[in-house]
CSV table of C-alpha atoms and ligand atoms in Angstrom, one decimal:
chain,number,residue,atom,x,y,z
A,14,MET,CA,2.6,14.7,-19.1
A,15,ALA,CA,-1.3,14.0,-18.6
A,16,ALA,CA,-2.4,15.7,-22.5
A,17,GLY,CA,-4.4,19.7,-21.2
A,18,VAL,CA,-2.9,20.3,-17.8
A,19,THR,CA,-5.6,24.1,-17.7
A,20,VAL,CA,-2.9,26.7,-16.2
A,21,LEU,CA,-4.1,30.1,-15.1
A,22,CYS,CA,-1.5,32.6,-15.6
A,23,ALA,CA,-0.9,35.8,-13.3
A,24,VAL,CA,2.6,37.2,-14.2
A,25,ARG,CA,4.1,40.4,-13.9
A,26,GLY,CA,6.3,41.8,-16.8
A,27,ALA,CA,7.5,40.8,-19.5
A,28,ALA,CA,8.0,36.7,-18.3
A,29,GLU,CA,4.1,37.2,-18.7
A,30,THR,CA,5.1,36.5,-22.8
A,31,ASP,CA,7.8,33.5,-21.9
A,32,VAL,CA,5.4,32.1,-19.3
A,33,VAL,CA,2.1,32.3,-22.0
A,34,VAL,CA,4.5,31.0,-25.2
A,35,ALA,CA,6.4,27.7,-23.1
A,36,LEU,CA,2.9,26.4,-22.0
A,37,GLY,CA,1.3,27.0,-25.3
A,38,GLY,CA,4.1,25.4,-27.2
A,39,PRO,CA,3.5,22.3,-28.2
A,40,GLY,CA,4.2,19.4,-26.7
A,41,SER,CA,3.9,21.6,-23.4
A,42,GLY,CA,0.5,18.7,-23.0
A,43,ALA,CA,-0.6,22.2,-21.1
A,44,THR,CA,-2.8,25.0,-21.8
A,45,VAL,CA,-3.3,29.2,-20.8
A,46,THR,CA,-7.1,29.1,-20.1
A,47,ARG,CA,-7.1,32.8,-18.2
A,48,ARG,CA,-4.2,35.6,-18.4
A,49,CYS,CA,-5.1,37.3,-15.4
A,50,GLY,CA,-4.3,40.8,-14.5
A,51,ASP,CA,-4.2,40.8,-10.8
A,52,VAL,CA,-5.5,38.7,-7.4
A,53,ALA,CA,-9.1,39.1,-7.9
A,54,GLU,CA,-9.1,38.1,-11.4
A,55,LEU,CA,-7.3,35.0,-10.8
A,56,LEU,CA,-9.4,33.7,-7.3
A,57,ALA,CA,-12.3,34.5,-9.9
A,58,ALA,CA,-10.8,32.0,-12.9
A,59,ALA,CA,-10.0,29.3,-10.2
A,60,ALA,CA,-13.4,29.4,-8.4
A,61,ALA,CA,-14.8,29.1,-11.8
A,62,GLY,CA,-13.0,25.7,-12.1
A,63,ALA,CA,-10.8,27.4,-15.4
A,64,GLY,CA,-7.9,25.7,-14.5
A,65,VAL,CA,-5.4,23.2,-12.5
A,66,VAL,CA,-2.5,24.7,-11.8
A,67,ALA,CA,-1.8,28.8,-11.3
A,68,VAL,CA,1.6,30.5,-12.5
A,69,VAL,CA,2.2,33.2,-10.5
A,70,SER,CA,4.4,36.1,-9.7
A,71,ALA,CA,6.2,36.2,-6.5
A,72,ASP,CA,5.7,40.0,-6.4
A,73,LEU,CA,1.9,40.3,-7.3
A,74,PRO,CA,0.7,42.6,-5.6
A,75,GLY,CA,-1.5,40.6,-2.7
A,76,LEU,CA,-0.5,37.2,-3.5
A,77,ASP,CA,-0.8,36.1,0.0
A,78,ARG,CA,-1.5,32.9,2.6
A,79,GLU,CA,-4.6,33.4,2.2
A,80,THR,CA,-4.5,34.1,-1.5
A,81,VAL,CA,-2.6,30.5,-1.8
A,82,GLY,CA,-5.2,29.4,0.4
A,83,ARG,CA,-8.8,30.3,-1.2
A,84,LEU,CA,-6.8,29.0,-4.8
A,85,HIS,CA,-6.2,25.5,-3.1
A,86,GLY,CA,-9.7,25.4,-1.5
A,87,ALA,CA,-10.7,25.7,-5.2
A,88,GLY,CA,-8.4,22.9,-6.3
A,89,VAL,CA,-5.6,25.1,-7.8
A,90,ARG,CA,-2.1,24.2,-6.9
A,91,VAL,CA,0.6,27.3,-7.4
A,92,VAL,CA,3.8,27.5,-8.7
A,93,ALA,CA,6.0,30.4,-8.0
A,94,LEU,CA,8.2,32.6,-10.3
A,95,GLY,CA,11.0,34.2,-7.9
A,96,GLU,CA,12.6,36.2,-10.6
A,97,ASP,CA,14.9,37.3,-7.5
A,98,ALA,CA,11.2,39.1,-6.7
A,99,ALA,CA,10.8,36.8,-3.1
A,100,PRO,CA,13.4,34.7,-1.3
A,101,ALA,CA,12.1,31.0,-1.9
A,102,ALA,CA,11.4,30.3,0.9
A,103,ARG,CA,9.4,33.6,2.3
A,104,LEU,CA,7.5,31.8,-1.1
A,105,HIS,CA,7.0,29.0,0.4
A,106,ALA,CA,6.0,30.1,3.8
A,107,LEU,CA,3.1,31.3,1.5
A,108,GLY,CA,2.1,28.2,1.1
A,109,VAL,CA,2.7,27.5,-2.6
A,110,ASP,CA,3.5,24.2,-4.2
A,111,ALA,CA,6.5,25.0,-6.0
A,112,VAL,CA,8.9,27.6,-6.8
A,113,VAL,CA,10.8,28.4,-9.9
A,114,GLU,CA,13.4,30.9,-8.6
A,115,ARG,CA,14.7,32.0,-12.4
A,116,TYR,CA,12.6,31.9,-15.0
A,117,ASP,CA,13.2,28.5,-17.5
A,118,GLU,CA,11.4,26.8,-19.6
A,119,ALA,CA,12.3,23.1,-18.6
A,120,VAL,CA,12.3,24.0,-15.1
A,121,LEU,CA,9.0,25.3,-15.4
A,122,LEU,CA,6.9,22.6,-17.5
A,123,ALA,CA,8.5,20.3,-14.8
A,124,ALA,CA,7.1,22.2,-11.7
A,125,VAL,CA,3.8,22.4,-13.5
A,126,ARG,CA,3.5,19.0,-14.5
A,127,ASP,CA,4.1,18.0,-11.0
A,128,ALA,CA,2.1,20.3,-9.3
A,129,ALA,CA,-0.9,19.0,-11.4
A,130,SER,CA,0.1,15.4,-10.5
A,131,VAL,CA,-0.1,15.6,-6.8
A,132,ARG,CA,-3.5,17.4,-7.5
A,133,ALA,CA,-5.4,14.3,-7.7
A,134,GLY,CA,-6.6,13.2,-4.0
A,135,ALA,CA,-4.5,15.8,-2.1
A,136,PRO,CA,-5.3,17.6,0.8
A,137,PRO,CA,-4.3,21.5,0.1
A,138,VAL,CA,-1.3,21.9,1.4
A,139,ALA,CA,-1.5,25.8,2.9
A,140,GLY,CA,-0.2,25.4,6.5
A,141,SER,CA,1.4,22.3,6.4
A,142,PRO,CA,4.3,21.5,8.8
A,143,ALA,CA,6.6,21.5,5.7
A,144,ASP,CA,5.8,24.8,5.4
A,145,LEU,CA,6.4,26.4,7.9
A,146,VAL,CA,9.6,25.0,8.3
A,147,LEU,CA,10.8,26.5,5.0
A,148,GLY,CA,9.3,29.8,6.1
A,149,ARG,CA,12.1,30.1,9.1
A,150,GLY,CA,15.0,30.8,6.6
A,151,ALA,CA,17.6,29.3,5.9
A,152,ASP,CA,19.7,29.9,10.0
A,153,GLY,CA,16.6,28.9,11.1
A,154,ALA,CA,15.9,30.3,15.1
A,155,SER,CA,19.6,30.0,15.5
A,156,GLY,CA,20.3,32.7,13.4
A,157,ASP,CA,17.9,35.3,14.7
A,158,VAL,CA,18.8,38.5,16.5
A,159,PHE,CA,16.8,40.1,19.3
A,160,PRO,CA,16.9,43.5,20.2
A,161,ALA,CA,18.4,43.8,23.8
A,162,ASP,CA,14.6,44.2,25.3
A,163,ASP,CA,13.7,41.6,23.9
A,164,LEU,CA,15.6,39.3,25.6
A,165,ALA,CA,13.5,38.4,28.3
A,166,GLY,CA,11.7,34.9,28.1
A,167,LEU,CA,14.2,34.0,24.9
A,168,ASP,CA,16.2,33.1,27.4
A,169,ASP,CA,16.8,29.4,26.4
A,170,LEU,CA,15.9,30.1,23.0
A,171,GLN,CA,19.1,29.9,21.3
A,172,ALA,CA,19.3,26.4,23.0
A,173,GLY,CA,21.0,25.4,20.0
A,174,ASP,CA,18.4,21.5,20.4
A,175,GLY,CA,16.2,22.5,17.7
A,176,PRO,CA,13.4,24.7,18.3
A,177,ARG,CA,11.3,24.4,21.1
A,178,ARG,CA,7.9,23.0,20.8
A,179,GLY,CA,6.1,24.9,23.3
A,180,ARG,CA,1.9,23.8,23.8
A,181,VAL,CA,-1.2,25.4,22.9
A,182,VAL,CA,-4.0,26.0,25.1
A,183,ALA,CA,-7.2,27.1,23.3
A,184,VAL,CA,-9.7,29.0,26.2
A,185,TRP,CA,-13.0,29.0,25.0
A,186,GLY,CA,-16.7,29.4,26.7
A,187,PRO,CA,-20.1,29.7,25.0
A,188,VAL,CA,-21.2,33.1,25.2
A,189,GLY,CA,-22.2,35.1,28.2
A,190,ALA,CA,-18.7,36.2,29.9
A,191,PRO,CA,-18.1,33.0,31.9
A,192,GLY,CA,-14.7,34.1,32.5
A,193,ARG,CA,-12.4,33.2,29.3
A,194,THR,CA,-10.4,36.1,29.7
A,195,THR,CA,-10.5,36.0,33.0
A,196,VAL,CA,-8.9,32.3,32.5
A,197,ALA,CA,-7.0,32.7,30.2
A,198,LEU,CA,-4.6,36.0,32.2
A,199,GLU,CA,-4.9,33.7,35.6
A,200,LEU,CA,-4.1,29.9,34.0
A,201,GLY,CA,-0.9,32.1,31.8
A,202,ALA,CA,0.1,33.8,35.1
A,203,ALA,CA,0.0,30.2,36.9
A,204,LEU,CA,2.1,28.1,34.3
A,205,GLY,CA,4.4,31.3,34.1
A,206,GLY,CA,5.1,31.0,37.2
A,207,LEU,CA,3.5,35.1,38.0
A,208,SER,CA,2.7,34.3,41.7
A,209,SER,CA,4.8,31.9,42.3
A,210,ARG,CA,7.2,34.3,44.7
A,211,ALA,CA,4.2,36.1,46.5
A,212,ARG,CA,3.3,32.3,47.1
A,213,ARG,CA,6.3,31.2,48.4
A,214,ARG,CA,6.2,34.3,50.9
A,215,HIS,CA,2.1,33.7,51.9
A,216,GLY,CA,2.1,29.9,51.6
A,217,ARG,CA,3.6,28.6,54.0
A,218,ALA,CA,1.0,26.8,55.0
A,219,ARG,CA,1.1,24.8,52.3
A,220,ARG,CA,4.4,23.3,52.4
A,221,ASP,CA,3.5,20.0,50.4
A,222,VAL,CA,2.9,22.3,47.1
A,223,VAL,CA,6.2,22.4,45.1
A,224,ALA,CA,5.9,25.3,42.9
A,225,PRO,CA,7.2,24.0,39.0
A,226,PRO,CA,9.6,26.3,37.6
A,227,PRO,CA,7.8,29.2,35.5
A,228,GLU,CA,8.2,28.3,31.9
A,229,SER,CA,7.2,31.2,29.1
A,230,VAL,CA,4.1,31.5,28.5
A,231,LEU,CA,2.2,33.4,25.7
A,232,LEU,CA,-1.2,35.0,25.8
A,233,VAL,CA,-3.1,35.8,22.8
A,234,ASP,CA,-6.5,38.0,22.6
A,235,ALA,CA,-8.2,36.3,19.4
A,236,ASP,CA,-11.4,37.3,20.4
A,237,THR,CA,-13.1,39.1,17.4
A,238,TYR,CA,-15.9,40.0,19.0
A,239,GLY,CA,-14.9,41.7,22.6
A,240,ALA,CA,-10.8,41.3,22.5
A,241,SER,CA,-9.8,42.7,26.1
A,242,ILE,CA,-6.4,40.9,27.8
A,243,ALA,CA,-4.6,44.7,26.7
A,244,ALA,CA,-7.2,46.8,28.8
A,245,ARG,CA,-7.0,44.3,31.5
A,246,LEU,CA,-3.2,44.7,31.7
A,247,GLY,CA,-3.3,48.8,31.1
A,248,LEU,CA,-1.9,48.3,28.0
A,249,LEU,CA,-4.5,50.7,25.8
A,250,ASP,CA,-1.5,52.1,23.6
A,251,ASP,CA,-0.7,48.9,22.1
A,252,ALA,CA,-1.4,48.3,18.4
A,253,PRO,CA,-3.0,44.6,18.3
A,254,GLY,CA,0.5,42.5,18.3
A,255,LEU,CA,-2.0,39.9,17.1
A,256,ALA,CA,-2.8,41.9,13.9
A,257,ALA,CA,0.4,42.7,13.5
A,258,ALA,CA,1.6,39.3,13.2
A,259,ALA,CA,-0.9,37.9,11.0
A,260,ARG,CA,-0.2,40.2,8.4
A,261,ALA,CA,3.5,39.3,8.3
A,262,ALA,CA,2.3,35.7,8.7
A,263,GLY,CA,0.1,36.0,5.5
A,264,GLN,CA,3.3,37.5,4.2
A,265,GLY,CA,5.0,34.9,3.9
A,266,SER,CA,7.4,36.5,6.9
A,267,LEU,CA,6.8,35.6,10.6
A,268,ASP,CA,9.9,35.0,12.0
A,269,LEU,CA,10.6,34.4,15.8
A,270,SER,CA,12.4,37.9,16.2
A,271,THR,CA,9.1,39.6,14.3
A,272,LEU,CA,6.9,37.4,16.6
A,273,ALA,CA,9.0,38.6,19.6
A,274,ARG,CA,8.7,42.4,18.5
A,275,HIS,CA,4.9,42.0,18.5
A,276,SER,CA,4.5,39.8,21.7
A,277,PRO,CA,6.2,42.2,24.4
A,278,VAL,CA,7.3,40.7,28.2
A,279,VAL,CA,4.1,42.2,30.3
A,280,GLY,CA,5.9,40.3,33.5
A,281,GLY,CA,7.8,37.6,34.7
A,282,ARG,CA,8.3,35.5,31.3
A,283,LEU,CA,4.4,36.1,30.1
A,284,ARG,CA,3.9,38.0,26.7
A,285,VAL,CA,1.4,39.4,25.2
A,286,LEU,CA,-0.3,39.4,21.4
A,287,THR,CA,-2.5,42.2,22.1
A,288,GLY,CA,-6.1,41.7,20.0
A,289,ILE,CA,-8.4,44.0,17.8
A,290,THR,CA,-8.7,47.2,19.1
A,291,ARG,CA,-12.2,47.1,17.3
A,292,ALA,CA,-14.5,44.9,16.9
A,293,ALA,CA,-14.7,45.6,13.4
A,294,ARG,CA,-11.0,45.0,12.0
A,295,TRP,CA,-11.8,41.0,12.5
A,296,PRO,CA,-10.8,40.6,8.5
A,297,GLU,CA,-7.4,40.7,10.0
A,298,LEU,CA,-7.2,38.3,11.6
A,299,PRO,CA,-8.1,35.2,9.0
A,300,ALA,CA,-7.4,31.9,10.2
A,301,SER,CA,-4.7,30.8,7.5
A,302,ALA,CA,-2.6,33.4,9.3
A,303,ILE,CA,-3.9,32.7,12.5
A,304,GLU,CA,-2.6,29.1,12.4
A,305,VAL,CA,1.0,30.4,11.5
A,306,VAL,CA,0.9,32.6,14.2
A,307,LEU,CA,0.1,29.8,16.8
A,308,GLU,CA,2.8,27.3,15.1
A,309,ARG,CA,5.2,30.0,15.7
A,310,ALA,CA,4.2,30.7,19.0
A,311,ARG,CA,5.1,26.8,19.8
A,312,GLU,CA,9.2,28.6,19.8
A,313,LEU,CA,8.6,31.1,21.3
A,314,ALA,CA,6.7,29.8,24.2
A,315,ASP,CA,6.6,26.7,26.0
A,316,TRP,CA,2.2,27.5,27.0
A,317,THR,CA,0.5,29.7,24.2
A,318,VAL,CA,-2.5,30.6,26.6
A,319,VAL,CA,-5.4,32.1,23.7
A,320,ASP,CA,-8.6,33.9,24.6
A,321,CYS,CA,-11.4,32.9,22.1
A,322,GLY,CA,-14.3,34.1,20.8
A,323,ALA,CA,-17.5,32.5,22.2
A,324,LEU,CA,-18.8,31.4,18.8
A,325,LEU,CA,-17.7,28.5,16.8
A,326,GLU,CA,-20.2,28.1,13.3
A,327,ALA,CA,-18.6,28.7,10.3
A,328,ASP,CA,-20.6,30.2,7.1
A,329,GLU,CA,-20.8,27.7,5.4
A,330,LEU,CA,-21.7,29.7,1.8
A,331,LEU,CA,-18.7,31.3,2.0
A,332,MET,CA,-16.9,28.6,3.0
A,333,TYR,CA,-17.9,26.5,0.2
A,334,ASP,CA,-18.9,29.3,-2.3
A,335,THR,CA,-15.6,32.0,-1.7
A,336,HIS,CA,-13.1,31.0,0.7
A,337,ALA,CA,-14.2,34.5,2.5
A,338,PRO,CA,-12.6,35.0,5.8
A,339,GLN,CA,-14.5,34.3,8.8
A,340,ARG,CA,-15.0,35.7,11.3
A,341,ASN,CA,-14.6,32.7,13.5
A,342,GLY,CA,-12.1,32.0,11.7
A,343,ALA,CA,-9.1,32.8,14.2
A,344,THR,CA,-11.2,31.4,17.0
A,345,LEU,CA,-11.7,27.4,14.9
A,346,ALA,CA,-8.0,27.6,14.0
A,347,ALA,CA,-7.0,27.5,17.9
A,348,LEU,CA,-9.4,25.2,18.3
A,349,GLN,CA,-7.3,23.2,15.6
A,350,ALA,CA,-4.2,23.7,16.8
A,351,ALA,CA,-4.8,23.9,20.6
A,352,ASP,CA,-3.1,20.9,22.3
A,353,VAL,CA,-5.6,21.3,25.2
A,354,VAL,CA,-9.0,23.2,25.3
A,355,VAL,CA,-10.1,25.0,27.8
A,356,VAL,CA,-13.6,25.2,28.2
A,357,VAL,CA,-15.5,27.9,30.5
A,358,GLY,CA,-18.7,27.9,31.9
A,359,ALA,CA,-20.6,30.6,34.0
A,360,ALA,CA,-21.0,28.1,37.3
A,361,ASP,CA,-25.5,29.5,37.5
A,362,PRO,CA,-28.4,27.7,36.0
A,363,VAL,CA,-28.1,29.9,33.0
A,364,GLY,CA,-24.7,29.2,32.6
A,365,ILE,CA,-24.2,25.3,33.0
A,366,GLN,CA,-27.4,24.9,30.7
A,367,ARG,CA,-25.2,27.0,28.0
A,368,LEU,CA,-21.7,24.4,28.7
A,369,VAL,CA,-23.5,21.8,28.4
A,370,ARG,CA,-24.8,22.9,24.7
A,371,GLY,CA,-21.3,24.7,24.1
A,372,LEU,CA,-19.5,21.1,25.3
A,373,GLU,CA,-22.1,19.7,22.1
A,374,ASP,CA,-21.6,22.3,19.9
A,375,LEU,CA,-17.6,21.4,20.2
A,376,ARG,CA,-18.4,18.4,18.9
A,377,GLU,CA,-19.1,19.7,15.8
A,378,VAL,CA,-16.6,22.6,14.5
A,379,PRO,CA,-16.0,22.4,11.5
A,380,VAL,CA,-12.8,21.8,11.9
A,381,PRO,CA,-10.9,19.4,13.3
A,382,VAL,CA,-9.9,19.4,17.3
A,383,ALA,CA,-8.6,17.0,18.5
A,384,GLY,CA,-6.9,18.5,22.1
A,385,GLU,CA,-8.3,16.9,24.9
A,386,ARG,CA,-11.1,19.0,26.9
A,387,VAL,CA,-11.1,20.3,30.0
A,388,VAL,CA,-13.8,22.0,31.9
A,389,VAL,CA,-13.4,25.2,34.4
A,390,ALA,CA,-17.0,26.2,36.3
A,391,ASN,CA,-16.2,29.8,36.8
A,392,ARG,CA,-17.3,31.5,39.7
A,393,VAL,CA,-18.8,28.7,41.1
A,394,ARG,CA,-21.0,30.5,44.6
A,395,ALA,CA,-23.9,29.1,46.8
A,396,SER,CA,-26.1,32.4,46.4
A,397,ALA,CA,-26.5,31.2,42.5
A,398,VAL,CA,-27.1,27.6,42.7
A,399,GLY,CA,-27.6,26.6,46.7
A,400,ALA,CA,-25.5,25.3,49.6
A,401,HIS,CA,-23.3,23.5,48.6
A,402,PRO,CA,-22.2,24.8,44.9
A,403,GLU,CA,-19.0,22.7,44.1
A,404,ALA,CA,-21.2,19.7,44.7
A,405,ALA,CA,-24.1,20.5,42.8
A,406,VAL,CA,-22.5,21.8,39.7
A,407,ARG,CA,-20.2,18.8,39.6
A,408,ASP,CA,-23.4,16.8,39.8
A,409,ALA,CA,-25.3,18.7,37.2
A,410,LEU,CA,-22.6,18.2,34.3
A,411,ALA,CA,-21.8,14.5,35.5
A,412,ARG,CA,-25.4,14.1,34.5
A,413,TYR,CA,-25.7,16.1,31.8
A,414,ALA,CA,-22.9,16.4,29.9
A,415,ALA,CA,-21.0,13.2,31.3
A,416,VAL,CA,-18.0,15.4,32.5
A,417,GLU,CA,-16.8,13.7,35.8
A,418,ASP,CA,-13.7,15.8,36.6
A,419,VAL,CA,-14.8,19.6,35.7
A,420,HIS,CA,-12.8,22.5,37.6
A,421,VAL,CA,-14.1,25.0,39.6
A,422,VAL,CA,-12.9,28.3,40.1
A,423,PRO,CA,-14.6,30.1,43.4
A,424,ASP,CA,-16.6,33.3,43.3
A,425,ASP,CA,-14.3,36.4,43.8
A,426,ALA,CA,-15.4,39.9,42.3
A,427,ALA,CA,-13.4,41.8,45.2
A,428,GLY,CA,-10.3,40.1,44.2
A,429,LEU,CA,-10.7,40.7,40.5
A,430,ASP,CA,-11.7,44.0,40.5
A,431,ALA,CA,-9.0,45.3,42.3
A,432,ALA,CA,-6.7,43.3,39.9
A,433,LEU,CA,-8.8,44.7,37.0
A,434,LEU,CA,-8.1,47.9,38.8
A,435,ALA,CA,-4.4,47.6,38.8
A,436,GLY,CA,-3.9,46.0,35.4
A,437,ARG,CA,-2.8,43.4,36.7
A,438,THR,CA,-3.3,39.9,37.1
A,439,LEU,CA,-4.7,38.1,40.5
A,440,ALA,CA,-2.1,36.0,41.1
A,441,GLU,CA,0.3,39.4,41.5
A,442,GLU,CA,-2.1,41.4,42.8
A,443,VAL,CA,-4.1,39.1,45.8
A,444,PRO,CA,-1.1,36.6,46.1
A,445,GLY,CA,-2.4,33.2,47.9
A,446,SER,CA,-6.5,33.6,47.0
A,447,PRO,CA,-8.5,30.7,47.0
A,448,VAL,CA,-9.2,31.9,43.2
A,449,GLY,CA,-5.2,31.7,42.7
A,450,ALA,CA,-5.3,28.3,43.9
A,451,ALA,CA,-7.8,27.7,41.8
A,452,PHE,CA,-5.5,28.2,39.0
A,453,ALA,CA,-2.5,26.2,39.9
A,454,GLY,CA,-4.1,23.4,40.4
A,455,LEU,CA,-5.6,23.8,36.3
A,456,ALA,CA,-2.0,25.1,35.4
A,457,GLU,CA,-0.8,21.4,37.3
A,458,ARG,CA,-4.1,19.5,35.2
A,459,LEU,CA,-2.4,21.2,32.1
A,460,ARG,CA,0.9,19.8,32.8
A,461,ALA,CA,-0.1,16.6,33.0
A,462,VAL,CA,-2.6,16.1,30.3
A,463,VAL,CA,0.2,17.1,28.0
A,464,ALA,CA,2.7,14.8,29.8
A,465,ALA,CA,-0.3,12.0,29.3
A,466,ALA,CA,-0.3,12.9,25.8
A,467,VAL,CA,3.3,12.0,24.6
B,512,LIG,N1,-14.2,33.4,39.2
B,512,LIG,C1,-14.7,34.6,38.8
B,512,LIG,N2,-15.3,35.2,40.5
B,512,LIG,C2,-15.8,37.2,40.3
B,512,LIG,N3,-15.8,37.6,38.9
B,512,LIG,C3,-15.2,37.0,37.6
B,512,LIG,C4,-14.5,35.4,38.2
B,512,LIG,N4,-14.2,35.5,36.5
B,512,LIG,C5,-14.8,36.4,35.9
B,512,LIG,N5,-15.5,37.3,36.1
B,512,LIG,C6,-15.6,38.7,36.4
B,512,LIG,O1,-16.6,38.7,35.6
B,512,LIG,C7,-16.6,38.8,33.9
B,512,LIG,C8,-16.8,38.9,32.9
B,512,LIG,O2,-15.0,37.7,32.9
B,512,LIG,P1,-14.5,37.8,31.3
B,512,LIG,O3,-12.6,36.9,31.9
B,512,LIG,O4,-14.5,39.0,31.0
B,512,LIG,O5,-15.4,36.7,30.3
B,512,LIG,P2,-15.7,36.4,28.9
B,512,LIG,O6,-13.9,36.4,28.7
B,512,LIG,O7,-15.6,35.7,29.0
B,512,LIG,O8,-16.5,37.4,28.2
B,512,LIG,C9,-15.9,40.1,34.7
B,512,LIG,O9,-16.0,41.1,34.6
B,512,LIG,C10,-14.4,39.4,35.6
B,512,LIG,O10,-14.4,40.2,36.2
B,513,LIG,MG1,-13.2,38.3,27.4
């Protein structure tokens, strides 16, 4: 071992002495630079650069995915001492680099040595797919048992060909209520075939359109400024499912049945993870947990549609300094995970200008956004942009944002108001409407985009 691996020790109980003695012994090549009593002390020591490896008890209060992510952010690798306090799979799900299941001096020294050696140049490991696989536990999806009322929509979950790998769609748009939530809801309904029965009844004239088989959809309300999916669907009394799922993810215990429990079926094969009921609860949705929720969501549903907040900026001071939770972290995590980013703008002069700038902002977000952009101009109407509104909107977006294939959704205040009043999607409430047809078309487009990306 290279001389002098600096170790931060946050071990509880009698094992602490063993660890300090072992690491401090002659020839161990390591030095314990800090003995930390709790997570706060550990994070402070890490931020101060006092060590390169942390040895922590599995049952250290506050040890969660966020903490491990912050340690990684400070360049510290994490070795967890299991000691029967937690199964190794759960510890791996937190993102730790190594688990020593039972204290053994030689095993501990080897783990510390390995952790120190991968440190140089290695990217932070939080959120790596490997962690998530380990986090699923030994029996994986096939061993999960679902309560009877959760079986709807989970029918092909246990098909046995390995986990499903659904798609994630982030629905984003600049401030000014361009219709992010409306698009997320109606897109979810269209992908999930919520309107298909109705469309068969009403759609004789459109015999050429063969409705694709409904797919399972999970709608996620990740807007940390104004969550509204629950209210739109009349789920007012529900505890925020996304916060509960994020909490489980942060603790390394989000398995498929837990996610299903927090995301009730609201119709057909559409599930909803509702958002935070008060904007002040945003710290309950840290990016490090949301990324796990979305990864698990891919196993639960064919499509996960995320209603994002409008703001994208990260507080750089916080990011650099303390890795404190970020209010826009949930939106950034969704954008990073997304296979497709649906960018929504309002089709009026102000909305178009914001959309053009929003597309620029999207290129500068502090996380990699690889998903293909699909641009939606919402509420297209002559009263806001003049005669031939569709052509005017297409022309403006082609000219100012080089967007050639904008997807237009007509204005239908009466239809959407009726849906809102009924607590349903427009697809269910007003079958066969032009807005419904626009979202069916958008769903088709998304299917084509992900098929082309394979
Ligand atoms: N195509 C549309 N036609 C008419 N009204 C719309 C349309 N899309 C959205 N709206 C209305 O605009 C308002 C804001 O939409 P919403 O989806 O909540 O926006 P955001 O999530 O971006 O804040 C809502 O009252 C909604 O019913
Ligand atoms: Mg909204």
